[in-house]
Coordinates of C-alpha atoms and ligand atoms in Angstrom, one line a residue:
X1 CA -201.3 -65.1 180.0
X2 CA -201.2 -67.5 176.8
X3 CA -198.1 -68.9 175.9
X4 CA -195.5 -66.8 173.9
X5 CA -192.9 -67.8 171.7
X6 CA -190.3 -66.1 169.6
X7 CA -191.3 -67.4 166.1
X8 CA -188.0 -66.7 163.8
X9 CA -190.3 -66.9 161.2
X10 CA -192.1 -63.9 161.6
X11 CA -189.4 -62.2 164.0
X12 CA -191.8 -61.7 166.8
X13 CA -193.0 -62.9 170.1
X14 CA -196.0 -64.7 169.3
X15 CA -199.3 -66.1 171.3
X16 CA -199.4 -70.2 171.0
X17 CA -202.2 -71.9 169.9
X18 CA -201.9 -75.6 168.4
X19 CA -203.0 -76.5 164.9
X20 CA -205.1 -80.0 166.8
X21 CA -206.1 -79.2 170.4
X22 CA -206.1 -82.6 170.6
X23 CA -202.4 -82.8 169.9
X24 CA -199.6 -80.4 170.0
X25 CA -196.4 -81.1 167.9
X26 CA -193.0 -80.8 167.9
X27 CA -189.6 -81.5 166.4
X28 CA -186.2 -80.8 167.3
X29 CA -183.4 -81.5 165.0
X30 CA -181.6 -84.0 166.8
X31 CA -177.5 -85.3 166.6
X32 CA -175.4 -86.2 163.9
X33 CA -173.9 -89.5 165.6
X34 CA -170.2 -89.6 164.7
X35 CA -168.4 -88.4 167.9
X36 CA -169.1 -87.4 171.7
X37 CA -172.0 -84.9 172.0
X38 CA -170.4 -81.8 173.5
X39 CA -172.2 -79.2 175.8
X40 CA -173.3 -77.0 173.1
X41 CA -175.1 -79.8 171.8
X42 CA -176.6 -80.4 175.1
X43 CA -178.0 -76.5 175.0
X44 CA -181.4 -77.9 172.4
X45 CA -181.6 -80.9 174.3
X46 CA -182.2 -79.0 177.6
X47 CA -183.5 -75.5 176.5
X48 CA -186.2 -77.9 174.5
X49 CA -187.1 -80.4 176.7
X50 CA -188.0 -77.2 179.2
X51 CA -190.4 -76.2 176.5
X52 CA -191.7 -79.9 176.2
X53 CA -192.7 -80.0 179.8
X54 CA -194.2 -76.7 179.7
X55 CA -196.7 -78.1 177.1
X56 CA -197.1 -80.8 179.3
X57 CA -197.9 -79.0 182.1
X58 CA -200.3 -76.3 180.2
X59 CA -201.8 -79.1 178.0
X60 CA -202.5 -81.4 181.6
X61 CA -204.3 -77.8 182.5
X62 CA -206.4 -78.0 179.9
X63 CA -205.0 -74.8 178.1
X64 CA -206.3 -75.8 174.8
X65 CA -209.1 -78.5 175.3
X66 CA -211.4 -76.0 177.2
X67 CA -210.0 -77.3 180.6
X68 CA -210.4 -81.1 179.8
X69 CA -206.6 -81.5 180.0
X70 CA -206.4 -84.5 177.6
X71 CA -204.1 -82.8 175.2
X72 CA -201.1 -85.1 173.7
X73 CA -197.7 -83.7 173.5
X74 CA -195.7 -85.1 170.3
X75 CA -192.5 -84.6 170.8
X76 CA -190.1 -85.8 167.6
X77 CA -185.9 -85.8 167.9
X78 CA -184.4 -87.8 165.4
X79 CA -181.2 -89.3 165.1
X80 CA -179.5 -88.3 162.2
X81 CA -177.5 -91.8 161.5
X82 CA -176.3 -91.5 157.7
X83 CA -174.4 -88.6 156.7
X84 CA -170.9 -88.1 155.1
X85 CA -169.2 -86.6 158.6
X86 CA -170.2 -89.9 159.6
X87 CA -168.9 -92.3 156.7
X88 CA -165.2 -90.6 157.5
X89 CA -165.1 -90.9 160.6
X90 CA -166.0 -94.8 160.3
X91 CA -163.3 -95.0 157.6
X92 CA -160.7 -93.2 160.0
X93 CA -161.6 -95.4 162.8
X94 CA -161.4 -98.5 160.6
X95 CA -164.8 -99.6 161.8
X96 CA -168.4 -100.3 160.4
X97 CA -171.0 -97.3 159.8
X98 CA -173.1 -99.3 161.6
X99 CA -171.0 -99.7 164.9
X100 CA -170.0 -96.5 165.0
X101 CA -173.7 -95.2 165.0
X102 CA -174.7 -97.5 167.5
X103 CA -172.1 -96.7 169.5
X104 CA -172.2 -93.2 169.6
X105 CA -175.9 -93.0 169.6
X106 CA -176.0 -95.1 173.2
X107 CA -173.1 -92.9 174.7
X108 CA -175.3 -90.1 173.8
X109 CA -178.6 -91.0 175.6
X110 CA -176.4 -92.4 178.3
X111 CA -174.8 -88.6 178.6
X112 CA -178.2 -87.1 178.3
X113 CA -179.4 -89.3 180.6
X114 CA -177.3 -87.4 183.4
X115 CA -179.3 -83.8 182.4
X116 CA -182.3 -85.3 183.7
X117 CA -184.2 -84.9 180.3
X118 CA -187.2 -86.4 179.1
X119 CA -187.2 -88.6 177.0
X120 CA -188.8 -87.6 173.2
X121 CA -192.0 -89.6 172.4
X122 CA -190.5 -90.6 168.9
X123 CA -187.0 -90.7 168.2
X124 CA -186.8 -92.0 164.7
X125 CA -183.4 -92.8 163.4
X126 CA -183.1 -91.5 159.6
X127 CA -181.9 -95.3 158.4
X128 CA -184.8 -96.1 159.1
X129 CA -186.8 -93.6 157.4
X130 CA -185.3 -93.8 153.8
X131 CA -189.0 -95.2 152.2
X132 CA -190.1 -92.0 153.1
X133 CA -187.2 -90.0 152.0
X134 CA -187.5 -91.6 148.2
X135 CA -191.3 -90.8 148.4
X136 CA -190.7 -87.6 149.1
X137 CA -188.1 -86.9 146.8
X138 CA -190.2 -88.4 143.8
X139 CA -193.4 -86.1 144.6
X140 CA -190.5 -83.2 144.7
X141 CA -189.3 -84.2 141.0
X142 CA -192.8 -84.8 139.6
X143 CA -193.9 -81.4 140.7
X144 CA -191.6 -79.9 139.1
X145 CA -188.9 -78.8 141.8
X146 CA -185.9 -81.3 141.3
X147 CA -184.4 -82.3 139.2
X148 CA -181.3 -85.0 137.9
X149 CA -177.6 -84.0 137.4
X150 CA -174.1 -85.4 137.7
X151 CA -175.2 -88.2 139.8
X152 CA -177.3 -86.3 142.2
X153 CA -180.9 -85.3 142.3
X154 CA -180.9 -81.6 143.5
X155 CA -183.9 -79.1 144.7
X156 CA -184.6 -76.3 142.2
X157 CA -184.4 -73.0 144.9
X158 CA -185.9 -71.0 141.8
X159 CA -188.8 -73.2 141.4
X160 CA -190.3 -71.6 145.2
X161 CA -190.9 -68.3 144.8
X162 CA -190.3 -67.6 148.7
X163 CA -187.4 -70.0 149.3
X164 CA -185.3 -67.8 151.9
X165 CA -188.0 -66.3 154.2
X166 CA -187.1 -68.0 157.4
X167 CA -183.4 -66.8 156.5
X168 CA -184.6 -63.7 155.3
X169 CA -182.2 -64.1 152.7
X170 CA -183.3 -63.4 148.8
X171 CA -181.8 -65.5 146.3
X172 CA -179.7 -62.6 144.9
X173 CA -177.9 -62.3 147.9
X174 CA -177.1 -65.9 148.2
X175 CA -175.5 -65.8 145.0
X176 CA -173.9 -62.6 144.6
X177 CA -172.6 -63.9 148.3
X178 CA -171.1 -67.1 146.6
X179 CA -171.3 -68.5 149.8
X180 CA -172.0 -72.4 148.0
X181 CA -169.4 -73.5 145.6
X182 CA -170.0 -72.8 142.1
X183 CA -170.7 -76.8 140.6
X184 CA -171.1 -77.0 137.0
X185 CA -174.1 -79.5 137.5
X186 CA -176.2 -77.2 139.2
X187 CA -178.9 -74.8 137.7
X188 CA -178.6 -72.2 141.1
X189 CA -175.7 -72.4 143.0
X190 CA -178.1 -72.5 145.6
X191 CA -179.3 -75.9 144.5
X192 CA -179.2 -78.9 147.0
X193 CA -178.8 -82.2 147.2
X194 CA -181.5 -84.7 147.6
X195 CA -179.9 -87.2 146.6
X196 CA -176.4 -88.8 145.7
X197 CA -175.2 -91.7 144.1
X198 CA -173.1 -94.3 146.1
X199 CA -170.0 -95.8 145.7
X200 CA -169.8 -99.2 146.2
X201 CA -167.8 -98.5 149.6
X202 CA -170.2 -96.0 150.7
X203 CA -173.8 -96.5 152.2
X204 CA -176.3 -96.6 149.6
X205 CA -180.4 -97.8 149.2
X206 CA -181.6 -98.9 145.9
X207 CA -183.9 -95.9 144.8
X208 CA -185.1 -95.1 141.4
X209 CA -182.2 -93.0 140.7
X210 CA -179.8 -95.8 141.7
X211 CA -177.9 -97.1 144.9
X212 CA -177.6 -93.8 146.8
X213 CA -178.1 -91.6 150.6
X214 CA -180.2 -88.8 151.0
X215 CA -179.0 -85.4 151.5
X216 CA -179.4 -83.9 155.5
X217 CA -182.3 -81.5 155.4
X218 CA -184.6 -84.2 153.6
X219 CA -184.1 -86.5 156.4
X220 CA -185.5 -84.3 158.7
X221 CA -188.2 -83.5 156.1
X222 CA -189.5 -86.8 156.1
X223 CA -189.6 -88.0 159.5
X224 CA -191.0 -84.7 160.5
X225 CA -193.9 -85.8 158.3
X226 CA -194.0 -89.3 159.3
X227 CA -194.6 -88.6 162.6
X228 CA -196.2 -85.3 162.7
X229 CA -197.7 -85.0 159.7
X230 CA -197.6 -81.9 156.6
X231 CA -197.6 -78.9 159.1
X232 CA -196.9 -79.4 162.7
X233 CA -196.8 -76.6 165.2
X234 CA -192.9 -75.9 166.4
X235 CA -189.7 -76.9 165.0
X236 CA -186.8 -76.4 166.8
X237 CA -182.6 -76.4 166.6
X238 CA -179.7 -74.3 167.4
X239 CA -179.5 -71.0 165.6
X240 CA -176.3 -72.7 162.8
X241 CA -179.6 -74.8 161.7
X242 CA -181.5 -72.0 160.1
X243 CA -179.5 -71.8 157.0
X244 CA -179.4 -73.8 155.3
X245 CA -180.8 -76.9 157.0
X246 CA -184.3 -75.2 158.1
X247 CA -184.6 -73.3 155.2
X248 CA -184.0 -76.3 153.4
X249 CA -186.3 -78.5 154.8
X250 CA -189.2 -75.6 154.6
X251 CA -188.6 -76.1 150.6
X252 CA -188.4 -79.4 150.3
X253 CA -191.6 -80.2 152.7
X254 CA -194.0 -77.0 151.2
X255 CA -193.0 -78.0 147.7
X256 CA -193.8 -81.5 148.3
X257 CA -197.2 -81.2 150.5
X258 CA -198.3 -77.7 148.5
X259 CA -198.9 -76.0 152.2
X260 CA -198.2 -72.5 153.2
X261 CA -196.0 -73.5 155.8
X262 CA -194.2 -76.4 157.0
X263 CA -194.0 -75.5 160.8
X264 CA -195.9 -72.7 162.4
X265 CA -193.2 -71.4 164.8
X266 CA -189.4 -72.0 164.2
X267 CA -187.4 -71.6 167.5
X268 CA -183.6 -71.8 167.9
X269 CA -181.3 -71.7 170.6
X270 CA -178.7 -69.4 170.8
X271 CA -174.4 -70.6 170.7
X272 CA -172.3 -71.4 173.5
X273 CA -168.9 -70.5 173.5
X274 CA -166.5 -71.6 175.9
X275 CA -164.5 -69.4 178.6
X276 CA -164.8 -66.8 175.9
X277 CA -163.9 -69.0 172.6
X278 CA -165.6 -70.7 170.2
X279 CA -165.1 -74.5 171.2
X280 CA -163.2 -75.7 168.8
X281 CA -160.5 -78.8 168.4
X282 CA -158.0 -76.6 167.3
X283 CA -157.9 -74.6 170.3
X284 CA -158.4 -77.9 172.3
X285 CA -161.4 -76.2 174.3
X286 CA -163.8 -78.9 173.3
X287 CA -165.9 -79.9 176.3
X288 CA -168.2 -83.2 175.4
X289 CA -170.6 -83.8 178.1
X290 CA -169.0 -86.8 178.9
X291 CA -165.6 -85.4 180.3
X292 CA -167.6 -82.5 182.1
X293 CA -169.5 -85.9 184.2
X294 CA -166.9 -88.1 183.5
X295 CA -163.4 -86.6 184.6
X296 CA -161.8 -84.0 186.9
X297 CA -160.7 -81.5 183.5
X298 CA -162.8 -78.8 184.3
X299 CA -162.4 -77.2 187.7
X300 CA -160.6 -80.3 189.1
X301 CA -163.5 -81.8 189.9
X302 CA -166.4 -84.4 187.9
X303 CA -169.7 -82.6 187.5
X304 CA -173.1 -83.3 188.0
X305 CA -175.6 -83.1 184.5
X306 CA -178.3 -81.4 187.0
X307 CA -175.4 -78.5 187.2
X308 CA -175.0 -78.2 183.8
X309 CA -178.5 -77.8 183.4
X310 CA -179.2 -75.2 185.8
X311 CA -176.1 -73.4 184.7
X312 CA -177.5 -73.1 181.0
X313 CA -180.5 -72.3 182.1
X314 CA -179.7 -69.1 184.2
X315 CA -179.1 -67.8 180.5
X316 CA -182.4 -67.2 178.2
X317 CA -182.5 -69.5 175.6
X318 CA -181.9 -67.3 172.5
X319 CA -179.1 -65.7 173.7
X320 CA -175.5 -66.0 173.4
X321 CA -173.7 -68.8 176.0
X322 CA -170.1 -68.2 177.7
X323 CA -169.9 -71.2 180.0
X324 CA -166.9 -71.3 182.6
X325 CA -166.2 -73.3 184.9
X326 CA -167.2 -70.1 187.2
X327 CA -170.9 -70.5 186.1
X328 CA -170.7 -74.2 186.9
X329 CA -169.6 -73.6 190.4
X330 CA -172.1 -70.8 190.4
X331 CA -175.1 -73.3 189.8
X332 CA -173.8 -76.0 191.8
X333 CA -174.2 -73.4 195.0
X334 CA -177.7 -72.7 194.1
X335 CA -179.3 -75.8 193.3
X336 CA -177.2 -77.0 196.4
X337 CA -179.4 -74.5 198.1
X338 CA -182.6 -75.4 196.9
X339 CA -182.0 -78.9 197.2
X340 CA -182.1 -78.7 201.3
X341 CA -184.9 -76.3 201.4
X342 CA -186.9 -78.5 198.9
X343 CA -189.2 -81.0 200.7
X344 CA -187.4 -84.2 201.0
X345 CA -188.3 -86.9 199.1
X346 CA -189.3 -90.3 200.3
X347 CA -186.6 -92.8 200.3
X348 CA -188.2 -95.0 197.1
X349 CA -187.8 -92.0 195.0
X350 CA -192.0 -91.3 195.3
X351 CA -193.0 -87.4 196.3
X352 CA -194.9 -86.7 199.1
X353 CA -198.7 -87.0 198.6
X354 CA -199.8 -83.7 198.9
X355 CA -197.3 -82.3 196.6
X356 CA -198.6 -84.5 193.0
X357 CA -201.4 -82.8 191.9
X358 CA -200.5 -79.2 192.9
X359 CA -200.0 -76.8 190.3
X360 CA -196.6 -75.3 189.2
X361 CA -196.5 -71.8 191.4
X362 CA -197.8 -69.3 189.3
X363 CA -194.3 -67.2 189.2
X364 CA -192.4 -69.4 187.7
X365 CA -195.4 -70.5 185.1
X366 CA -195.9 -66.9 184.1
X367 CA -192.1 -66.6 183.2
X368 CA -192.1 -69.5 180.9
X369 CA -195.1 -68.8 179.4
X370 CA -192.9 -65.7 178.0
X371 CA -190.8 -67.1 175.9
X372 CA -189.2 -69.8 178.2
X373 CA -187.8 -66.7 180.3
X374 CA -185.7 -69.6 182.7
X375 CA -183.8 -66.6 184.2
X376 CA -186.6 -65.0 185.2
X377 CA -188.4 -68.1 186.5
X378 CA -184.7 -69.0 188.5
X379 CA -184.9 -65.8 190.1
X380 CA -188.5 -66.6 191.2
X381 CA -187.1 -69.6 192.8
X382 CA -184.4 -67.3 194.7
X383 CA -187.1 -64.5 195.9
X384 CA -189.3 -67.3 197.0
X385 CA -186.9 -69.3 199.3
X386 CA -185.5 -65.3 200.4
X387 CA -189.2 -64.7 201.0
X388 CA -190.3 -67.5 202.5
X389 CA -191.3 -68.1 206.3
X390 CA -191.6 -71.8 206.3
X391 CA -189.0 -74.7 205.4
X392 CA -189.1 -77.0 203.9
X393 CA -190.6 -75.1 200.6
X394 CA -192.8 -76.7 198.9
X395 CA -192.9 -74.9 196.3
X396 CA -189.0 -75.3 195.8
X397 CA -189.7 -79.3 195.4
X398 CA -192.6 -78.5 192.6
X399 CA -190.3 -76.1 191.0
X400 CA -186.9 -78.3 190.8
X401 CA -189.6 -81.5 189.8
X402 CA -190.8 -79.4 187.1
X403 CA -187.6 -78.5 185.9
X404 CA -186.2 -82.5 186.1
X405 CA -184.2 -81.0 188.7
X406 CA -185.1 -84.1 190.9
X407 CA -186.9 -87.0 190.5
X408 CA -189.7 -86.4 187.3
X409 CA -192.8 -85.1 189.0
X410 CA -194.9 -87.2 185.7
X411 CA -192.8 -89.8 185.5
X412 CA -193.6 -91.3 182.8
X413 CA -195.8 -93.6 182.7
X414 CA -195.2 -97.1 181.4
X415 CA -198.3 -98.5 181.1
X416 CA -200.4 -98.9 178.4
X417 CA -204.0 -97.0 177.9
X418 CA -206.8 -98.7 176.8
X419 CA -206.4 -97.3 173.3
X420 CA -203.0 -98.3 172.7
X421 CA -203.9 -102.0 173.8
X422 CA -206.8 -101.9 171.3
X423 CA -204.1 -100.5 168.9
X424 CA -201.7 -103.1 170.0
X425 CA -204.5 -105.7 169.2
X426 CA -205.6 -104.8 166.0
X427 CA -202.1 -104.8 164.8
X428 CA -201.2 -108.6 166.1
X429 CA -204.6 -109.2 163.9
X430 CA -203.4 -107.0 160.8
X431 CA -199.9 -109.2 161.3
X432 CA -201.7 -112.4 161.9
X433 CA -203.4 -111.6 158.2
X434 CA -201.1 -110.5 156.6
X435 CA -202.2 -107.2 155.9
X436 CA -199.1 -105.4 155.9
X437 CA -199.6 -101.8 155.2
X438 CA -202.7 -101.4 158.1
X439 CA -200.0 -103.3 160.3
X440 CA -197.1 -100.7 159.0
X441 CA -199.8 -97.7 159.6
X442 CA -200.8 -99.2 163.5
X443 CA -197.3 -99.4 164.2
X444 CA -196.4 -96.0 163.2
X445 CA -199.6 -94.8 165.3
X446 CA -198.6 -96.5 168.1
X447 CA -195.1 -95.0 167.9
X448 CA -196.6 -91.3 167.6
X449 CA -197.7 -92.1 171.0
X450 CA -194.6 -93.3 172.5
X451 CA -195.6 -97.0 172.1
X452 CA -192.5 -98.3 170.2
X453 CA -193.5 -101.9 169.0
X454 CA -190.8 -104.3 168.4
X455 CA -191.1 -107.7 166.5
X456 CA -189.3 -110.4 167.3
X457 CA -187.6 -113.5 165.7
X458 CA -189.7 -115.6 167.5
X459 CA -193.0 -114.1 166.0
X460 CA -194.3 -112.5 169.3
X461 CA -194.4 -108.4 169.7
X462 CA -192.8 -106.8 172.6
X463 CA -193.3 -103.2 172.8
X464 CA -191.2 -100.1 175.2
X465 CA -193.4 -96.9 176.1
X466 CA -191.1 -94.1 175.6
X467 CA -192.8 -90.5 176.7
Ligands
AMP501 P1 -175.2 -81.5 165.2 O1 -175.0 -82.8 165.7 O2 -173.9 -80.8 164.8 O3 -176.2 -81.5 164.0 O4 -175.8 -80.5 166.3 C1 -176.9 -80.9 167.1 C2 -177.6 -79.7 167.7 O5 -176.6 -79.0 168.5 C3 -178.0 -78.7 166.7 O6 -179.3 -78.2 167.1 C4 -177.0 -77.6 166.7 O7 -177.6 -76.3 166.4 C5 -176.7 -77.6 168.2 N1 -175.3 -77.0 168.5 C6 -174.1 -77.4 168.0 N2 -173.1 -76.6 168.5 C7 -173.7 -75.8 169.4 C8 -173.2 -74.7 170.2 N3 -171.9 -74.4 170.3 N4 -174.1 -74.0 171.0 C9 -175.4 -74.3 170.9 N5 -175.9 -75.3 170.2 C10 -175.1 -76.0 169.4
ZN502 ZN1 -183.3 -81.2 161.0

């Protein structure tokens, strides 16, 4: 069976096929880094990173290359690291922009560290991707679809004639709706912002419009671009991200590029709400990640990340969430289960030989392949340990590796092809002659393969392999 996706594009279940069978692509929108990430933010991280390793595993198949199994998987979160929710938070704290972004941007790979995720190949930070943002925005005003007003620079939503298809909202609607706040400045109500002008107390970059921050959705617009390219094959986020954020970013990225699409299939994850509530700090349900591993508020007891996991993904990524503590306990019996029928791992962490190169079972592959049906593919799990007339199960340890559910069955690995030391090479030359813009463009190729290069005071290059 190919792979099949929802596409909320089109509003089907669609076969997969990447644009470069040499490379498949993805982005997932990633965190806005003011605060704790809570567990509904941990639903993209985890329901995504399931369909990362699935690519992994079909593309190390050779699902697309004719069997040669040398497809690359691009995977692109970004950090979003300059937005107004964050500038008021640093003001209310009394602390720098800078610190607080730091600071919450290591507490939330250390908390997603605990789910047992894989790590994004790129995971570009939008401060440092604001270049790209003012290019973008300049092609966008000299085609004809922005323009400058009141201290902003805004997109024109009447200047596409299909803005609103992945919303499936017309333009009529949106404004007979009134759902954005009438601003004099504005041609369409419907207009957003690009970019806005600074105060000297706020974060700004010198752009040709004057010290100023981009607006969200082009952020995402421009590193999607920088590291995938035009049109890439999936973009992903939680279902609040497809107006106006996706729409948004479809507009801005098809009106710059002139393409016919910006991604070919749009995926969200459905809400989670919380013992039957939407988590909110007014009702003081909020439940960040760090408290559910951290402390003994929920249930009495701290939790393990791995439970968390498995408990959102006994639930089918497009549908509604109620987590309880119920669930939790629920998940922590099963994998508890699986975890003394599953072959025993040696004591340095390594698998037993005979279990690397085998195959995911069938069962569970079939399930994923429709639609990431984890339910399903957990109920495999079940019927093959009730089924089963042996223990250990192997087939248990491949499944739970698989799943990161123990120790990763590809763990990563950190060293360097021979491609990526020629790259590597031919940069330290490009450096050494100061040719700055082939350097720029290694570097960037280098980091779209998970070999993040970093220069150092002391003139040398050290690099980290992140995939
Ligand atoms: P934010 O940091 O608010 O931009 O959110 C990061 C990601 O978490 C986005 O993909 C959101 O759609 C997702 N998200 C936020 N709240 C929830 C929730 N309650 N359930 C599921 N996903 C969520
Ligand atoms: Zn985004």
């Amino acid at each position: 069976m190919p792979l099949m996706l929802y596409n909320t594009l089109t509003r089907k279940k669609e076969p997969f096929r990447p644009l470069d069978p040499a490379n498949v692509r993805l982005y997932v929108c990633g965190p806005t880094v003011y605060d704790f990430a809570h567990i509904g933010n941990a639903r993209p991280v985890i329901v995504f990173d399931v369909l990362f390793r699935l690519l992994r595993h079909l593309a190390k198949k050779g699902e697309w290359d004719g069997g040669k199994g040398e497809t690359k998987v691009t995977y692109v979160r970004n950090i979003t690291d300059v937005d107004d929710k964050i500038n008021a938070r640093a003001k209310e704290e009394g602390v720098s922009i800078g610190d607080l972004t730091e600071r919450t941007t290591k507490q939330f790979h250390h908390d997603i560290a605990a789910l047992g995720v894989l790590r994004p190949t790129v995971e570009p930070r939008a401060t440092d991707n604001i270049p790209q943002m003012i290019e973008l925005i300049t092609t966008l005003l000299r085609r004809g679809h922005a323009y400058e007003a009141g201290g902003e620079v805004l997109f024109e939503v009447t200047s596409m004639a299909d803005y609103g298809a992945l919303s499936n909202r017309n333009l009529d609607e949106q404004q007979a709706g009134a759902r954005v706040a009438v601003e004099p400045h504005k041609r369409n109500p419907g207009d957003f912002v690009l970019w806005k002008l600074s105060t000297p107390d706020e974060p700004g970059w010198d752009s040709p419009w004057g010290r100023g921050r981009p607006g969200w959705h082009i952020e995402c617009s421009a590193m999607s671009k920088r590291y995938l390219g035009e049109v890439f094959d999936i973009h992903c986020g939680g279902l609040d991200l497809i107006f106006p954020h996706h729409e948004n970013e479809i507009a801005q990225s098809r009106c710059a590029h002139g393409t016919g699409v910006m991604a070919n299939v749009w995926m969200h994850n459905g809400f989670l709400q919380v013992e039957g509530q939407k988590m909110s700090k007014s009702l003081g349900n909020f439940v960040t990640i760090n408290d559910l591993l951290n402390t003994d508020k929920f249930g009495g007891k701290k939790w393990d990340g791995e439970v968390l996991k498995l408990a959102m993904l006994q639930t089918h990524y497009r549908q509604p969430i109620d987590w309880t503590v119920k669930s939790l306990e629920q998940a922590a019996q099963k994998l508890g289960r699986w975890k003394r029928i599953a072959v025993p791992m040696k004591t340095d962490g390594a698998l037993p030989d005979q279990l690397s190169p085998r195959p995911l079972f069938p069962l569970i592959q079939n399930a994923l392949e429709d639609d990431l049906n984890t339910p399903k593919a957990i109920a495999q799990i079940d019927s093959l340990i009730n089924n089963a007339s042996r223990e250990p199960v192997v087939e248990v340890s491949d499944a739970l590796r698989f799943f990161g559910l123990l120790r990763d069955p590809y763990s990563q690995t950190m060293e360097l092809t021979k491609l990526e030391k020629k790259l590597i090479a031919q940069r330290g030359a490009a450096r050494t002659n100061k040719n700055w813009d082939e350097s720029d463009r290694l570097r960037d190729e280098l980091a779209a393969l998970g070999v993040v290069l970093k220069d150092n005071k002391d003139g040398t290059t050290t690099w980290e392999v992140q995939r």
